[in-house]
Coordinates of N, CA and C and ligand atoms in Angstrom, one line a residue:
T1 N 52.4 -22.0 -22.2 CA 51.2 -20.7 -23.5 C 50.6 -22.2 -23.4
Y2 N 49.1 -21.4 -23.5 CA 48.3 -22.4 -24.5 C 48.0 -22.4 -25.9
V3 N 48.3 -22.9 -26.9 CA 47.4 -22.9 -28.2 C 46.3 -23.4 -28.8
V4 N 45.9 -22.3 -29.9 CA 45.3 -22.8 -30.6 C 45.3 -23.9 -31.8
T5 N 44.2 -25.0 -32.1 CA 44.9 -25.9 -32.9 C 43.5 -26.4 -34.2
E6 N 44.1 -27.3 -34.6 CA 43.2 -27.5 -35.8 C 41.9 -27.4 -35.7
N7 N 41.6 -28.3 -34.6 CA 39.6 -28.7 -34.8 C 38.7 -27.1 -34.7
C8 N 39.9 -26.0 -34.3 CA 38.9 -24.4 -34.2 C 38.5 -24.1 -35.8
I9 N 39.4 -24.3 -36.4 CA 38.7 -23.8 -38.2 C 38.1 -23.6 -38.6
N10 N 37.2 -22.8 -38.6 CA 35.5 -22.8 -38.3 C 35.1 -22.9 -37.7
C11 N 35.2 -23.2 -36.4 CA 34.3 -23.0 -35.4 C 33.7 -21.7 -35.3
K12 N 32.7 -21.4 -34.7 CA 32.3 -20.2 -34.3 C 32.3 -20.0 -32.8
M13 N 32.6 -20.6 -32.4 CA 31.9 -20.9 -30.7 C 33.4 -19.4 -30.0
Q14 N 33.2 -19.1 -29.6 CA 34.0 -17.5 -28.9 C 33.8 -17.9 -27.2
D15 N 33.5 -19.0 -26.9 CA 33.6 -19.1 -25.4 C 35.0 -18.9 -24.5
C16 N 35.7 -19.3 -25.5 CA 37.7 -19.4 -24.8 C 38.2 -17.5 -24.7
V17 N 37.4 -17.0 -26.0 CA 37.6 -15.5 -25.5 C 36.3 -14.7 -24.6
E18 N 36.0 -15.9 -23.8 CA 35.2 -15.1 -22.9 C 35.5 -14.9 -21.7
V19 N 36.5 -16.2 -21.2 CA 36.8 -16.9 -20.1 C 37.7 -15.9 -19.3
C20 N 39.1 -16.3 -21.0 CA 40.6 -15.5 -21.5 C 41.1 -14.5 -20.1
P21 N 40.8 -14.5 -18.9 CA 40.8 -13.1 -17.7 C 42.5 -12.5 -18.4
V22 N 43.6 -12.4 -19.6 CA 44.3 -11.8 -20.0 C 43.6 -10.7 -21.4
D23 N 42.3 -11.9 -21.9 CA 42.1 -10.9 -23.3 C 43.3 -11.2 -24.7
C24 N 44.1 -12.3 -24.4 CA 45.3 -12.5 -25.3 C 44.6 -13.3 -27.0
F25 N 43.3 -13.8 -27.1 CA 42.5 -14.8 -27.7 C 42.8 -13.6 -29.1
Y26 N 42.9 -13.6 -30.4 CA 43.6 -13.0 -31.3 C 42.6 -13.8 -32.8
E27 N 41.6 -12.8 -33.4 CA 41.5 -13.8 -35.0 C 42.6 -14.2 -36.1
G28 N 42.3 -15.4 -36.2 CA 43.6 -15.6 -37.9 C 42.5 -15.7 -38.9
K29 N 43.1 -16.2 -40.0 CA 42.3 -15.9 -40.7 C 40.8 -16.2 -41.0
N30 N 41.0 -17.8 -40.5 CA 39.4 -18.5 -40.0 C 39.4 -19.6 -38.8
F31 N 40.7 -18.5 -38.3 CA 40.3 -19.4 -36.5 C 40.8 -18.8 -35.6
L32 N 41.2 -18.7 -34.2 CA 42.0 -17.8 -33.3 C 42.8 -18.6 -32.2
V33 N 43.5 -17.6 -32.4 CA 45.1 -18.2 -31.7 C 45.3 -17.3 -30.1
I34 N 46.5 -17.5 -29.8 CA 46.4 -17.2 -28.9 C 47.7 -16.4 -28.6
N35 N 48.0 -15.2 -28.2 CA 49.1 -14.7 -28.0 C 50.2 -15.5 -26.8
P36 N 51.2 -15.9 -27.4 CA 51.8 -16.9 -26.6 C 52.7 -15.4 -25.1
D37 N 53.2 -14.1 -25.9 CA 53.5 -13.4 -24.9 C 52.7 -13.2 -23.8
E38 N 51.2 -13.1 -24.2 CA 50.3 -12.3 -23.3 C 49.7 -13.7 -22.4
C39 N 49.8 -14.8 -22.6 CA 48.9 -16.2 -22.3 C 49.7 -16.1 -20.9
I40 N 48.7 -16.5 -19.9 CA 49.2 -16.7 -18.0 C 49.6 -18.0 -18.0
D41 N 49.1 -18.8 -19.0 CA 49.2 -20.1 -19.1 C 48.2 -21.2 -17.8
C42 N 46.5 -19.9 -17.0 CA 45.6 -20.4 -16.4 C 45.3 -22.1 -16.5
G43 N 45.1 -21.9 -18.5 CA 44.3 -23.1 -18.5 C 43.4 -23.0 -18.4
V44 N 42.4 -21.9 -18.0 CA 40.6 -21.9 -17.8 C 40.3 -22.0 -19.4
C45 N 40.7 -21.4 -20.3 CA 40.0 -22.0 -21.6 C 40.3 -23.5 -22.5
E46 N 40.9 -24.0 -21.7 CA 40.6 -25.0 -22.3 C 39.2 -26.1 -22.0
P47 N 39.3 -26.3 -20.8 CA 37.4 -27.2 -20.7 C 36.4 -26.3 -21.5
E48 N 36.9 -24.8 -22.1 CA 35.8 -24.6 -22.3 C 35.6 -24.5 -23.8
C49 N 36.3 -25.3 -24.4 CA 36.1 -25.3 -26.3 C 35.4 -27.1 -26.6
P50 N 34.8 -25.9 -27.1 CA 33.5 -27.1 -27.1 C 34.9 -28.4 -28.2
V51 N 35.6 -28.0 -29.2 CA 36.4 -28.7 -30.0 C 37.2 -29.1 -29.1
E52 N 37.4 -29.2 -28.3 CA 39.2 -29.3 -28.3 C 40.5 -29.3 -28.3
A53 N 40.2 -27.4 -29.0 CA 41.3 -27.3 -29.8 C 42.7 -26.6 -28.9
I54 N 42.2 -26.6 -28.0 CA 43.4 -25.6 -26.8 C 43.6 -26.3 -26.1
L55 N 45.4 -26.8 -26.7 CA 46.4 -27.5 -26.1 C 47.9 -26.3 -25.5
P56 N 48.1 -27.4 -24.3 CA 49.6 -26.9 -23.6 C 50.1 -26.9 -24.8
D57 N 51.0 -25.6 -25.0 CA 52.1 -26.5 -25.7 C 52.9 -27.3 -25.3
T58 N 53.0 -28.0 -24.2 CA 53.5 -29.2 -23.7 C 53.4 -30.3 -24.7
E59 N 52.2 -30.7 -25.3 CA 51.7 -31.8 -25.7 C 52.4 -32.0 -26.8
P60 N 52.7 -32.9 -27.4 CA 52.9 -33.3 -28.4 C 52.5 -33.3 -29.5
D61 N 53.9 -32.9 -30.5 CA 53.1 -32.5 -31.8 C 52.3 -31.2 -32.1
V62 N 52.4 -31.1 -31.0 CA 52.1 -28.7 -31.0 C 52.5 -27.3 -32.1
E63 N 54.1 -28.5 -31.8 CA 55.2 -27.0 -32.2 C 54.7 -26.7 -33.4
K64 N 54.0 -27.1 -34.4 CA 53.7 -26.1 -35.8 C 52.7 -25.2 -35.3
W65 N 51.6 -25.4 -34.8 CA 50.8 -24.8 -33.9 C 51.3 -23.9 -33.2
V66 N 51.9 -24.1 -32.3 CA 53.1 -23.1 -32.0 C 53.8 -21.6 -32.4
E67 N 54.0 -21.8 -33.7 CA 54.6 -21.1 -34.3 C 53.2 -20.1 -35.0
I68 N 52.0 -21.2 -35.3 CA 50.9 -20.8 -36.5 C 50.4 -19.8 -35.0
N69 N 50.0 -19.7 -34.0 CA 49.2 -19.1 -33.1 C 50.7 -17.8 -32.6
T70 N 52.1 -17.7 -33.0 CA 52.7 -17.1 -32.8 C 52.6 -16.2 -33.9
K71 N 52.5 -16.2 -34.9 CA 52.5 -15.3 -36.2 C 51.8 -14.7 -36.7
Y72 N 49.9 -15.2 -36.2 CA 48.7 -14.5 -36.9 C 48.3 -13.9 -35.4
S73 N 49.2 -13.7 -34.1 CA 48.4 -13.0 -33.0 C 49.5 -11.1 -33.5
L74 N 50.8 -12.2 -33.6 CA 51.7 -10.9 -33.6 C 51.3 -9.7 -34.9
E75 N 50.4 -10.2 -35.8 CA 49.6 -9.8 -37.0 C 49.4 -8.5 -36.6
W76 N 48.5 -8.1 -35.4 CA 47.7 -7.3 -34.4 C 48.3 -6.9 -34.0
Ligands
SF4_101 FE1 44.2 -17.2 -21.8 FE2 44.7 -19.1 -19.6 FE3 43.7 -19.4 -22.0 FE4 46.3 -18.4 -21.1 S1 45.5 -20.4 -21.3 S2 45.0 -18.4 -23.2 S3 45.4 -16.8 -20.2 S4 42.5 -18.6 -20.7

């Protein structure tokens, strides 16, 4: 799965949401999150993010963000 990380906070762009083929972005408190159960790992959103906030969960040091994306996307 891909995850949204720190740079997304207070970013108002929605480019990633528009390109996601499965609509798995959700609104967190002040940033977007990706629902890990719905993400099909296509990678389309990653280059669309203007602040490079979207990373694959295989990157180092994203465990915290995996938890945050899971938590906030499942509240809806
Ligand atoms: Fe959506 Fe693909 Fe990005 Fe997953 S990797 S959030 S399916 S655009």
